[in-house]
Amino acid sequence: MPVIDGDRLVRDLEMLRTFGQCGNGVVRQSLSEVDMESRRWLVERMTNAGLDARIDGIGTVFGRSRNPGKALLVGSHTDTQPTGGWLDGTLGVMYGLETVRAFAESRETRDLAVDVASWIDEEGTFFGLLGSKMFCGLVGEGDLDGASSADGTTLHAALRDAGLEGRPLERCVPDRYRAYMEAHIEQGPWLEEEKRRIGVVTGIVGIRDVSVRFEGQQNHAGTTPMARRRDAGAALVTFATRVHEVFAAHAGPRSVWTIGNIRLEPGAASIIPGRAWLNLQYRDADEARMDRFEDHVRDLVRESNARGLVAVSMDATKDRTAAALMDADLQRHLEAAAECHAPGAWMSMPSAAVHDAQNLAQVLPSAMLFVPSKGGISHAFEEDTSAEDIVLGCQVFADAVASVLLEGR
Amino acid sequence: MPVIDGDRLVRDLEMLRTFGQCGNGVVRQSLSEVDMESRRWLVERMTNAGLDARIDGIGTVFGRSRNPGKALLVGSHTDTQPTGGWLDGTLGVMYGLETVRAFAESRETRDLAVDVASWIDEEGTFFGLLGSKMFCGLVGEGDLDGASSADGTTLHAALRDAGLEGRPLERCVPDRYRAYMEAHIEQGPWLEEEKRRIGVVTGIVGIRDVSVRFEGQQNHAGTTPMARRRDAGAALVTFATRVHEVFAAHAGPRSVWTIGNIRLEPGAASIIPGRAWLNLQYRDADEARMDRFEDHVRDLVRESNARGLVAVSMDATKDRTAAALMDADLQRHLEAAAECHAPGAWMSMPSAAVHDAQNLAQVLPSAMLFVPSKGGISHAFEEDTSAEDIVLGCQVFADAVASVLLEGR
């Protein structure tokens, strides 16, 4: 069976870390200059590993195996949040690369076909899970016309600046593949909590984003009596407080909700905000409960509008990803490899984070492997995983990929 | 007595409006390129009116009369809020200019000395009421080292870019002056409400700004269980809601409070905010009540820290302006002029907005005149006052200035 080279893996992870490094963290948002540099570096690494590699028309780095037979597709993402950690999805992409290299070095596996992808914009700088959605045909190019980053750059402009405009797009040809497998850091506290080193993912929670706008009357903060104010900011903080109360009252064991961004306009000390905006995101493995959460938000919008001073409106159509189950058979292969290299030190668990595997699961049997996140911290500069866990995870992953493909023979 | 030229006045107001015009509003923040252009234009206008005019080392436009004897200082400001109205303080500066021109055209007043000032940065782009505080010696240059705009530009850098560095500063020589008088739009609803066209200001409310910071733990919005979160944004909205409750419970008839700005960091949909910040401003004519408000904010900070998850700290030392009374004798002159030109259509009233007159009142007898604001709206593009009220206000103002100076003879 394949034997991965832990030093080579960690060296490459450290190398990729230098693209956009910021202290212990990394700032490498999709299609930024440094992100494109890192993609060109990745194409070179894939090519050296024998893959036919290129960056496609949306920014995804795709390395295709030249070996015959059904292939297994390994992927994740190398883009980061505005203030991201060094591993996150990067780990899964480098696991794929190291798996390909280890396979080539072992007689048993050298002719197995493994493709590796780094899906563009999983973090949603322009459009969440963009690369995997495009590959799986879950978005048409028309859906992307409105896509733009927080600073107003449109996706189309970013693709043009990155020199990707007009390049061909990689599309999923299901017949080519036996399955899709993805590794990622857990991003949560559970593995550490349970003293386990490997997580085999049973399913991925769904995610919904709601954007709520408040329209009041901008006015002078000194001369406008309290009784005559239509303060969009005051309406927003009351609304947000109610959201936390109501969601807490109806939450399931693993429900989470976050108001990650708030904006008051014009945002000056001595002006009553005339407009305000917040983003509410919530996640749950239970789609029915997420429907109920959405109803609660509608009720709170009605409740706020009933006061009649500030006009509140919500948009719940934005970024939604449905919960997805992982393939049971693939989980069996991951469990066997985990039990072999870390007896008793693995567990089955749901993923509370959204992943590209959610999209791939709609067109291919899919599975995910997790390694522990120190302190459960991620999407932050402090994010980290021990070298031992990084190397163990890759060996388990490579073994599972091999046994899936060999079983298919 | 002087007869002002209403057409000339409105023409100049419309001319000044073109500097930074944006729809019906104006964007002309202190020391911006367009603000400096408008200041050079104003120097030219003052010079044509016979004043010895220049821009001083802090950005204030100062026009000194060449006439002998005690002078009356007229001032206000031509800088605007990030989204400002076309009149605001600009009205008072142009009243001063028109008063000088009208005086020169009447035998009785042609040798009276009237200085006119456009104080820099009344709106606090860098430092609230900067020009009048500097003129009155209420700030030393050392106090300005920390001053910077929302985008991080320091005041010193802005002065350098504007070419003002090293220029002499205008300083108040109290012996030169009989008094200070300032006209401004009311910025509130009371004159319109009471169907009056002139307001004679009795006193100006005090203002306090408190900045409150929240330090939690930035983390992943999907994988961090609610029970383990240290969400700075959630702490902020709870705190802000409590501020509105507690202030409402302890407010006086004319107390006002505003949370004009909120920031969550990093401000992304799928990241739990690790840091958050808000600005709370409150105003009252009663200094003792403002002290009690400050104590209430301290209690809320303690209350929030008691939960132990997010560290909350406040800074109440920032921009404070004490309440100030207007000079009774000067009010008498304004009342007489108002009664002459608008019998029964004027009223005495406090100012709920902060004005440069607050600083001048500490070194000279000071007074203010208000004209109505349509719908009580200001610090917004919709801000407006009828041409009739603009012209009437200027005639009343000029008469009062004349009678104050003539009485001194």
mmCIF file with all atom_site columns, N, CA, C and O in Angstrom, chain A residues 243-281:
data_model
loop_
_atom_site.group_PDB
_atom_site.id
_atom_site.type_symbol
_atom_site.label_atom_id
_atom_site.label_alt_id
_atom_site.label_comp_id
_atom_site.label_asym_id
_atom_site.label_entity_id
_atom_site.label_seq_id
_atom_site.pdbx_PDB_ins_code
_atom_site.Cartn_x
_atom_site.Cartn_y
_atom_site.Cartn_z
_atom_site.occupancy
_atom_site.B_iso_or_equiv
_atom_site.pdbx_formal_charge
_atom_site.auth_seq_id
_atom_site.auth_comp_id
_atom_site.auth_asym_id
_atom_site.auth_atom_id
_atom_site.pdbx_PDB_model_num
ATOM 1   N N  . VAL A 1 243 ? -33.207 38.396 17.548 1.00 0.00 ? 243 VAL A N  1
ATOM 2   C CA . VAL A 1 243 ? -32.747 37.210 16.805 1.00 0.00 ? 243 VAL A CA 1
ATOM 3   C C  . VAL A 1 243 ? -32.042 36.250 17.764 1.00 0.00 ? 243 VAL A C  1
ATOM 4   O O  . VAL A 1 243 ? -32.358 35.055 17.802 1.00 0.00 ? 243 VAL A O  1
ATOM 5   N N  . HIS A 1 244 ? -31.122 36.794 18.574 1.00 0.00 ? 244 HIS A N  1
ATOM 6   C CA . HIS A 1 244 ? -30.377 35.923 19.494 1.00 0.00 ? 244 HIS A CA 1
ATOM 7   C C  . HIS A 1 244 ? -31.321 35.264 20.508 1.00 0.00 ? 244 HIS A C  1
ATOM 8   O O  . HIS A 1 244 ? -31.181 34.078 20.808 1.00 0.00 ? 244 HIS A O  1
ATOM 9   N N  . GLU A 1 245 ? -32.315 36.003 20.995 1.00 0.00 ? 245 GLU A N  1
ATOM 10  C CA . GLU A 1 245 ? -33.273 35.428 21.955 1.00 0.00 ? 245 GLU A CA 1
ATOM 11  C C  . GLU A 1 245 ? -34.086 34.303 21.303 1.00 0.00 ? 245 GLU A C  1
ATOM 12  O O  . GLU A 1 245 ? -34.155 33.186 21.814 1.00 0.00 ? 245 GLU A O  1
ATOM 13  N N  . VAL A 1 246 ? -34.681 34.620 20.153 1.00 0.00 ? 246 VAL A N  1
ATOM 14  C CA . VAL A 1 246 ? -35.604 33.675 19.513 1.00 0.00 ? 246 VAL A CA 1
ATOM 15  C C  . VAL A 1 246 ? -34.871 32.422 19.016 1.00 0.00 ? 246 VAL A C  1
ATOM 16  O O  . VAL A 1 246 ? -35.346 31.304 19.213 1.00 0.00 ? 246 VAL A O  1
ATOM 17  N N  . PHE A 1 247 ? -33.700 32.606 18.408 1.00 0.00 ? 247 PHE A N  1
ATOM 18  C CA . PHE A 1 247 ? -32.950 31.430 17.926 1.00 0.00 ? 247 PHE A CA 1
ATOM 19  C C  . PHE A 1 247 ? -32.534 30.546 19.104 1.00 0.00 ? 247 PHE A C  1
ATOM 20  O O  . PHE A 1 247 ? -32.641 29.321 19.035 1.00 0.00 ? 247 PHE A O  1
ATOM 21  N N  . ALA A 1 248 ? -32.086 31.170 20.204 1.00 0.00 ? 248 ALA A N  1
ATOM 22  C CA . ALA A 1 248 ? -31.678 30.385 21.377 1.00 0.00 ? 248 ALA A CA 1
ATOM 23  C C  . ALA A 1 248 ? -32.852 29.550 21.881 1.00 0.00 ? 248 ALA A C  1
ATOM 24  O O  . ALA A 1 248 ? -32.695 28.396 22.287 1.00 0.00 ? 248 ALA A O  1
ATOM 25  N N  . ALA A 1 249 ? -34.064 30.137 21.815 1.00 0.00 ? 249 ALA A N  1
ATOM 26  C CA . ALA A 1 249 ? -35.248 29.451 22.337 1.00 0.00 ? 249 ALA A CA 1
ATOM 27  C C  . ALA A 1 249 ? -35.648 28.257 21.455 1.00 0.00 ? 249 ALA A C  1
ATOM 28  O O  . ALA A 1 249 ? -36.301 27.329 21.919 1.00 0.00 ? 249 ALA A O  1
ATOM 29  N N  . HIS A 1 250 ? -35.269 28.264 20.172 1.00 0.00 ? 250 HIS A N  1
ATOM 30  C CA . HIS A 1 250 ? -35.717 27.210 19.252 1.00 0.00 ? 250 HIS A CA 1
ATOM 31  C C  . HIS A 1 250 ? -34.562 26.363 18.712 1.00 0.00 ? 250 HIS A C  1
ATOM 32  O O  . HIS A 1 250 ? -34.739 25.590 17.776 1.00 0.00 ? 250 HIS A O  1
ATOM 33  N N  . ALA A 1 251 ? -33.359 26.514 19.284 1.00 0.00 ? 251 ALA A N  1
ATOM 34  C CA . ALA A 1 251 ? -32.179 25.843 18.738 1.00 0.00 ? 251 ALA A CA 1
ATOM 35  C C  . ALA A 1 251 ? -32.180 24.346 19.016 1.00 0.00 ? 251 ALA A C  1
ATOM 36  O O  . ALA A 1 251 ? -32.700 23.893 20.037 1.00 0.00 ? 251 ALA A O  1
ATOM 37  N N  . GLY A 1 252 ? -31.607 23.569 18.093 1.00 0.00 ? 252 GLY A N  1
ATOM 38  C CA . GLY A 1 252 ? -31.328 22.153 18.315 1.00 0.00 ? 252 GLY A CA 1
ATOM 39  C C  . GLY A 1 252 ? -29.921 22.029 18.899 1.00 0.00 ? 252 GLY A C  1
ATOM 40  O O  . GLY A 1 252 ? -29.214 23.032 19.032 1.00 0.00 ? 252 GLY A O  1
ATOM 41  N N  . PRO A 1 253 ? -29.496 20.794 19.242 1.00 0.00 ? 253 PRO A N  1
ATOM 42  C CA . PRO A 1 253 ? -28.201 20.595 19.905 1.00 0.00 ? 253 PRO A CA 1
ATOM 43  C C  . PRO A 1 253 ? -27.026 21.174 19.110 1.00 0.00 ? 253 PRO A C  1
ATOM 44  O O  . PRO A 1 253 ? -26.066 21.658 19.699 1.00 0.00 ? 253 PRO A O  1
ATOM 45  N N  . ARG A 1 254 ? -27.114 21.129 17.761 1.00 0.00 ? 254 ARG A N  1
ATOM 46  C CA . ARG A 1 254 ? -25.972 21.618 16.972 1.00 0.00 ? 254 ARG A CA 1
ATOM 47  C C  . ARG A 1 254 ? -26.322 22.821 16.097 1.00 0.00 ? 254 ARG A C  1
ATOM 48  O O  . ARG A 1 254 ? -25.584 23.177 15.184 1.00 0.00 ? 254 ARG A O  1
ATOM 49  N N  . SER A 1 255 ? -27.460 23.471 16.393 1.00 0.00 ? 255 SER A N  1
ATOM 50  C CA . SER A 1 255 ? -27.806 24.690 15.642 1.00 0.00 ? 255 SER A CA 1
ATOM 51  C C  . SER A 1 255 ? -26.795 25.787 15.975 1.00 0.00 ? 255 SER A C  1
ATOM 52  O O  . SER A 1 255 ? -26.393 25.920 17.123 1.00 0.00 ? 255 SER A O  1
ATOM 53  N N  . VAL A 1 256 ? -26.392 26.559 14.972 1.00 0.00 ? 256 VAL A N  1
ATOM 54  C CA . VAL A 1 256 ? -25.572 27.753 15.227 1.00 0.00 ? 256 VAL A CA 1
ATOM 55  C C  . VAL A 1 256 ? -26.094 28.908 14.377 1.00 0.00 ? 256 VAL A C  1
ATOM 56  O O  . VAL A 1 256 ? -26.660 28.699 13.300 1.00 0.00 ? 256 VAL A O  1
ATOM 57  N N  . TRP A 1 257 ? -25.944 30.134 14.892 1.00 0.00 ? 257 TRP A N  1
ATOM 58  C CA . TRP A 1 257 ? -26.342 31.333 14.145 1.00 0.00 ? 257 TRP A CA 1
ATOM 59  C C  . TRP A 1 257 ? -25.362 32.442 14.475 1.00 0.00 ? 257 TRP A C  1
ATOM 60  O O  . TRP A 1 257 ? -24.838 32.514 15.576 1.00 0.00 ? 257 TRP A O  1
ATOM 61  N N  . THR A 1 258 ? -25.104 33.290 13.491 1.00 0.00 ? 258 THR A N  1
ATOM 62  C CA . THR A 1 258 ? -24.078 34.328 13.611 1.00 0.00 ? 258 THR A CA 1
ATOM 63  C C  . THR A 1 258 ? -24.509 35.584 12.867 1.00 0.00 ? 258 THR A C  1
ATOM 64  O O  . THR A 1 258 ? -24.931 35.497 11.713 1.00 0.00 ? 258 THR A O  1
ATOM 65  N N  . ILE A 1 259 ? -24.424 36.724 13.551 1.00 0.00 ? 259 ILE A N  1
ATOM 66  C CA . ILE A 1 259 ? -24.548 38.005 12.860 1.00 0.00 ? 259 ILE A CA 1
ATOM 67  C C  . ILE A 1 259 ? -23.111 38.480 12.662 1.00 0.00 ? 259 ILE A C  1
ATOM 68  O O  . ILE A 1 259 ? -22.480 38.996 13.580 1.00 0.00 ? 259 ILE A O  1
ATOM 69  N N  . GLY A 1 260 ? -22.581 38.217 11.474 1.00 0.00 ? 260 GLY A N  1
ATOM 70  C CA . GLY A 1 260 ? -21.147 38.416 11.220 1.00 0.00 ? 260 GLY A CA 1
ATOM 71  C C  . GLY A 1 260 ? -20.813 39.816 10.736 1.00 0.00 ? 260 GLY A C  1
ATOM 72  O O  . GLY A 1 260 ? -19.664 40.230 10.783 1.00 0.00 ? 260 GLY A O  1
ATOM 73  N N  . ASN A 1 261 ? -21.835 40.556 10.275 1.00 0.00 ? 261 ASN A N  1
ATOM 74  C CA . ASN A 1 261 ? -21.558 41.882 9.757  1.00 0.00 ? 261 ASN A CA 1
ATOM 75  C C  . ASN A 1 261 ? -22.755 42.807 9.974  1.00 0.00 ? 261 ASN A C  1
ATOM 76  O O  . ASN A 1 261 ? -23.904 42.384 9.847  1.00 0.00 ? 261 ASN A O  1
ATOM 77  N N  . ILE A 1 262 ? -22.455 44.055 10.336 1.00 0.00 ? 262 ILE A N  1
ATOM 78  C CA . ILE A 1 262 ? -23.451 45.107 10.558 1.00 0.00 ? 262 ILE A CA 1
ATOM 79  C C  . ILE A 1 262 ? -22.901 46.381 9.936  1.00 0.00 ? 262 ILE A C  1
ATOM 80  O O  . ILE A 1 262 ? -21.709 46.650 10.040 1.00 0.00 ? 262 ILE A O  1
ATOM 81  N N  . ARG A 1 263 ? -23.772 47.123 9.255  1.00 0.00 ? 263 ARG A N  1
ATOM 82  C CA . ARG A 1 263 ? -23.327 48.413 8.724  1.00 0.00 ? 263 ARG A CA 1
ATOM 83  C C  . ARG A 1 263 ? -24.382 49.466 9.017  1.00 0.00 ? 263 ARG A C  1
ATOM 84  O O  . ARG A 1 263 ? -25.576 49.222 8.824  1.00 0.00 ? 263 ARG A O  1
ATOM 85  N N  . LEU A 1 264 ? -23.965 50.617 9.552  1.00 0.00 ? 264 LEU A N  1
ATOM 86  C CA . LEU A 1 264 ? -24.860 51.758 9.732  1.00 0.00 ? 264 LEU A CA 1
ATOM 87  C C  . LEU A 1 264 ? -24.438 52.836 8.733  1.00 0.00 ? 264 LEU A C  1
ATOM 88  O O  . LEU A 1 264 ? -23.254 53.051 8.525  1.00 0.00 ? 264 LEU A O  1
ATOM 89  N N  . GLU A 1 265 ? -25.418 53.505 8.129  1.00 0.00 ? 265 GLU A N  1
ATOM 90  C CA . GLU A 1 265 ? -25.095 54.564 7.171  1.00 0.00 ? 265 GLU A CA 1
ATOM 91  C C  . GLU A 1 265 ? -25.741 55.874 7.600  1.00 0.00 ? 265 GLU A C  1
ATOM 92  O O  . GLU A 1 265 ? -26.888 55.855 8.025  1.00 0.00 ? 265 GLU A O  1
ATOM 93  N N  . PRO A 1 266 ? -25.023 57.023 7.530  1.00 0.00 ? 266 PRO A N  1
ATOM 94  C CA . PRO A 1 266 ? -23.674 57.130 6.996  1.00 0.00 ? 266 PRO A CA 1
ATOM 95  C C  . PRO A 1 266 ? -22.575 56.709 7.969  1.00 0.00 ? 266 PRO A C  1
ATOM 96  O O  . PRO A 1 266 ? -21.420 56.638 7.577  1.00 0.00 ? 266 PRO A O  1
ATOM 97  N N  . GLY A 1 267 ? -22.917 56.414 9.219  1.00 0.00 ? 267 GLY A N  1
ATOM 98  C CA . GLY A 1 267 ? -21.884 55.946 10.136 1.00 0.00 ? 267 GLY A CA 1
ATOM 99  C C  . GLY A 1 267 ? -21.043 57.071 10.727 1.00 0.00 ? 267 GLY A C  1
ATOM 100 O O  . GLY A 1 267 ? -19.828 57.002 10.751 1.00 0.00 ? 267 GLY A O  1
ATOM 101 N N  . ALA A 1 268 ? -21.695 58.123 11.193 1.00 0.00 ? 268 ALA A N  1
ATOM 102 C CA . ALA A 1 268 ? -20.983 59.238 11.838 1.00 0.00 ? 268 ALA A CA 1
ATOM 103 C C  . ALA A 1 268 ? -21.564 59.457 13.231 1.00 0.00 ? 268 ALA A C  1
ATOM 104 O O  . ALA A 1 268 ? -22.758 59.233 13.454 1.00 0.00 ? 268 ALA A O  1
ATOM 105 N N  . ALA A 1 269 ? -20.704 59.923 14.159 1.00 0.00 ? 269 ALA A N  1
ATOM 106 C CA . ALA A 1 269 ? -21.100 60.044 15.565 1.00 0.00 ? 269 ALA A CA 1
ATOM 107 C C  . ALA A 1 269 ? -22.328 60.930 15.750 1.00 0.00 ? 269 ALA A C  1
ATOM 108 O O  . ALA A 1 269 ? -23.188 60.638 16.572 1.00 0.00 ? 269 ALA A O  1
ATOM 109 N N  . SER A 1 270 ? -22.431 61.996 14.953 1.00 0.00 ? 270 SER A N  1
ATOM 110 C CA . SER A 1 270 ? -23.512 62.948 15.216 1.00 0.00 ? 270 SER A CA 1
ATOM 111 C C  . SER A 1 270 ? -24.586 62.930 14.132 1.00 0.00 ? 270 SER A C  1
ATOM 112 O O  . SER A 1 270 ? -25.202 63.946 13.856 1.00 0.00 ? 270 SER A O  1
ATOM 113 N N  . ILE A 1 271 ? -24.768 61.770 13.514 1.00 0.00 ? 271 ILE A N  1
ATOM 114 C CA . ILE A 1 271 ? -25.871 61.616 12.556 1.00 0.00 ? 271 ILE A CA 1
ATOM 115 C C  . ILE A 1 271 ? -26.684 60.369 12.910 1.00 0.00 ? 271 ILE A C  1
ATOM 116 O O  . ILE A 1 271 ? -26.117 59.302 13.135 1.00 0.00 ? 271 ILE A O  1
ATOM 117 N N  . ILE A 1 272 ? -28.001 60.530 12.982 1.00 0.00 ? 272 ILE A N  1
ATOM 118 C CA . ILE A 1 272 ? -28.883 59.384 13.198 1.00 0.00 ? 272 ILE A CA 1
ATOM 119 C C  . ILE A 1 272 ? -28.830 58.520 11.941 1.00 0.00 ? 272 ILE A C  1
ATOM 120 O O  . ILE A 1 272 ? -29.076 59.019 10.848 1.00 0.00 ? 272 ILE A O  1
ATOM 121 N N  . PRO A 1 273 ? -28.475 57.220 12.074 1.00 0.00 ? 273 PRO A N  1
ATOM 122 C CA . PRO A 1 273 ? -28.376 56.370 10.891 1.00 0.00 ? 273 PRO A CA 1
ATOM 123 C C  . PRO A 1 273 ? -29.706 56.312 10.125 1.00 0.00 ? 273 PRO A C  1
ATOM 124 O O  . PRO A 1 273 ? -30.744 56.018 10.706 1.00 0.00 ? 273 PRO A O  1
ATOM 125 N N  . GLY A 1 274 ? -29.650 56.612 8.821  1.00 0.00 ? 274 GLY A N  1
ATOM 126 C CA . GLY A 1 274 ? -30.851 56.555 7.991  1.00 0.00 ? 274 GLY A CA 1
ATOM 127 C C  . GLY A 1 274 ? -31.060 55.166 7.404  1.00 0.00 ? 274 GLY A C  1
ATOM 128 O O  . GLY A 1 274 ? -32.186 54.771 7.112  1.00 0.00 ? 274 GLY A O  1
ATOM 129 N N  . ARG A 1 275 ? -29.958 54.426 7.251  1.00 0.00 ? 275 ARG A N  1
ATOM 130 C CA . ARG A 1 275 ? -30.040 53.061 6.748  1.00 0.00 ? 275 ARG A CA 1
ATOM 131 C C  . ARG A 1 275 ? -29.120 52.175 7.568  1.00 0.00 ? 275 ARG A C  1
ATOM 132 O O  . ARG A 1 275 ? -28.084 52.619 8.063  1.00 0.00 ? 275 ARG A O  1
ATOM 133 N N  . ALA A 1 276 ? -29.522 50.912 7.698  1.00 0.00 ? 276 ALA A N  1
ATOM 134 C CA . ALA A 1 276 ? -28.665 49.956 8.395  1.00 0.00 ? 276 ALA A CA 1
ATOM 135 C C  . ALA A 1 276 ? -28.858 48.600 7.744  1.00 0.00 ? 276 ALA A C  1
ATOM 136 O O  . ALA A 1 276 ? -29.858 48.374 7.042  1.00 0.00 ? 276 ALA A O  1
ATOM 137 N N  . TRP A 1 277 ? -27.893 47.718 7.958  1.00 0.00 ? 277 TRP A N  1
ATOM 138 C CA . TRP A 1 277 ? -27.906 46.425 7.289  1.00 0.00 ? 277 TRP A CA 1
ATOM 139 C C  . TRP A 1 277 ? -27.190 45.407 8.178  1.00 0.00 ? 277 TRP A C  1
ATOM 140 O O  . TRP A 1 277 ? -26.229 45.753 8.871  1.00 0.00 ? 277 TRP A O  1
ATOM 141 N N  . LEU A 1 278 ? -27.690 44.184 8.217  1.00 0.00 ? 278 LEU A N  1
ATOM 142 C CA . LEU A 1 278 ? -26.954 43.119 8.916  1.00 0.00 ? 278 LEU A CA 1
ATOM 143 C C  . LEU A 1 278 ? -27.037 41.835 8.102  1.00 0.00 ? 278 LEU A C  1
ATOM 144 O O  . LEU A 1 278 ? -27.941 41.654 7.279  1.00 0.00 ? 278 LEU A O  1
ATOM 145 N N  . ASN A 1 279 ? -26.049 40.968 8.325  1.00 0.00 ? 279 ASN A N  1
ATOM 146 C CA . ASN A 1 279 ? -26.081 39.638 7.718  1.00 0.00 ? 279 ASN A CA 1
ATOM 147 C C  . ASN A 1 279 ? -26.226 38.605 8.828  1.00 0.00 ? 279 ASN A C  1
ATOM 148 O O  . ASN A 1 279 ? -25.467 38.616 9.803  1.00 0.00 ? 279 ASN A O  1
ATOM 149 N N  . LEU A 1 280 ? -27.235 37.760 8.701  1.00 0.00 ? 280 LEU A N  1
ATOM 150 C CA . LEU A 1 280 ? -27.462 36.668 9.648  1.00 0.00 ? 280 LEU A CA 1
ATOM 151 C C  . LEU A 1 280 ? -27.238 35.354 8.915  1.00 0.00 ? 280 LEU A C  1
ATOM 152 O O  . LEU A 1 280 ? -27.793 35.142 7.835  1.00 0.00 ? 280 LEU A O  1
ATOM 153 N N  . GLN A 1 281 ? -26.381 34.504 9.479  1.00 0.00 ? 281 GLN A N  1
ATOM 154 C CA . GLN A 1 281 ? -26.155 33.183 8.880  1.00 0.00 ? 281 GLN A CA 1
ATOM 155 C C  . GLN A 1 281 ? -26.494 32.131 9.924  1.00 0.00 ? 281 GLN A C  1
ATOM 156 O O  . GLN A 1 281 ? -26.168 32.298 11.089 1.00 0.00 ? 281 GLN A O  1
#
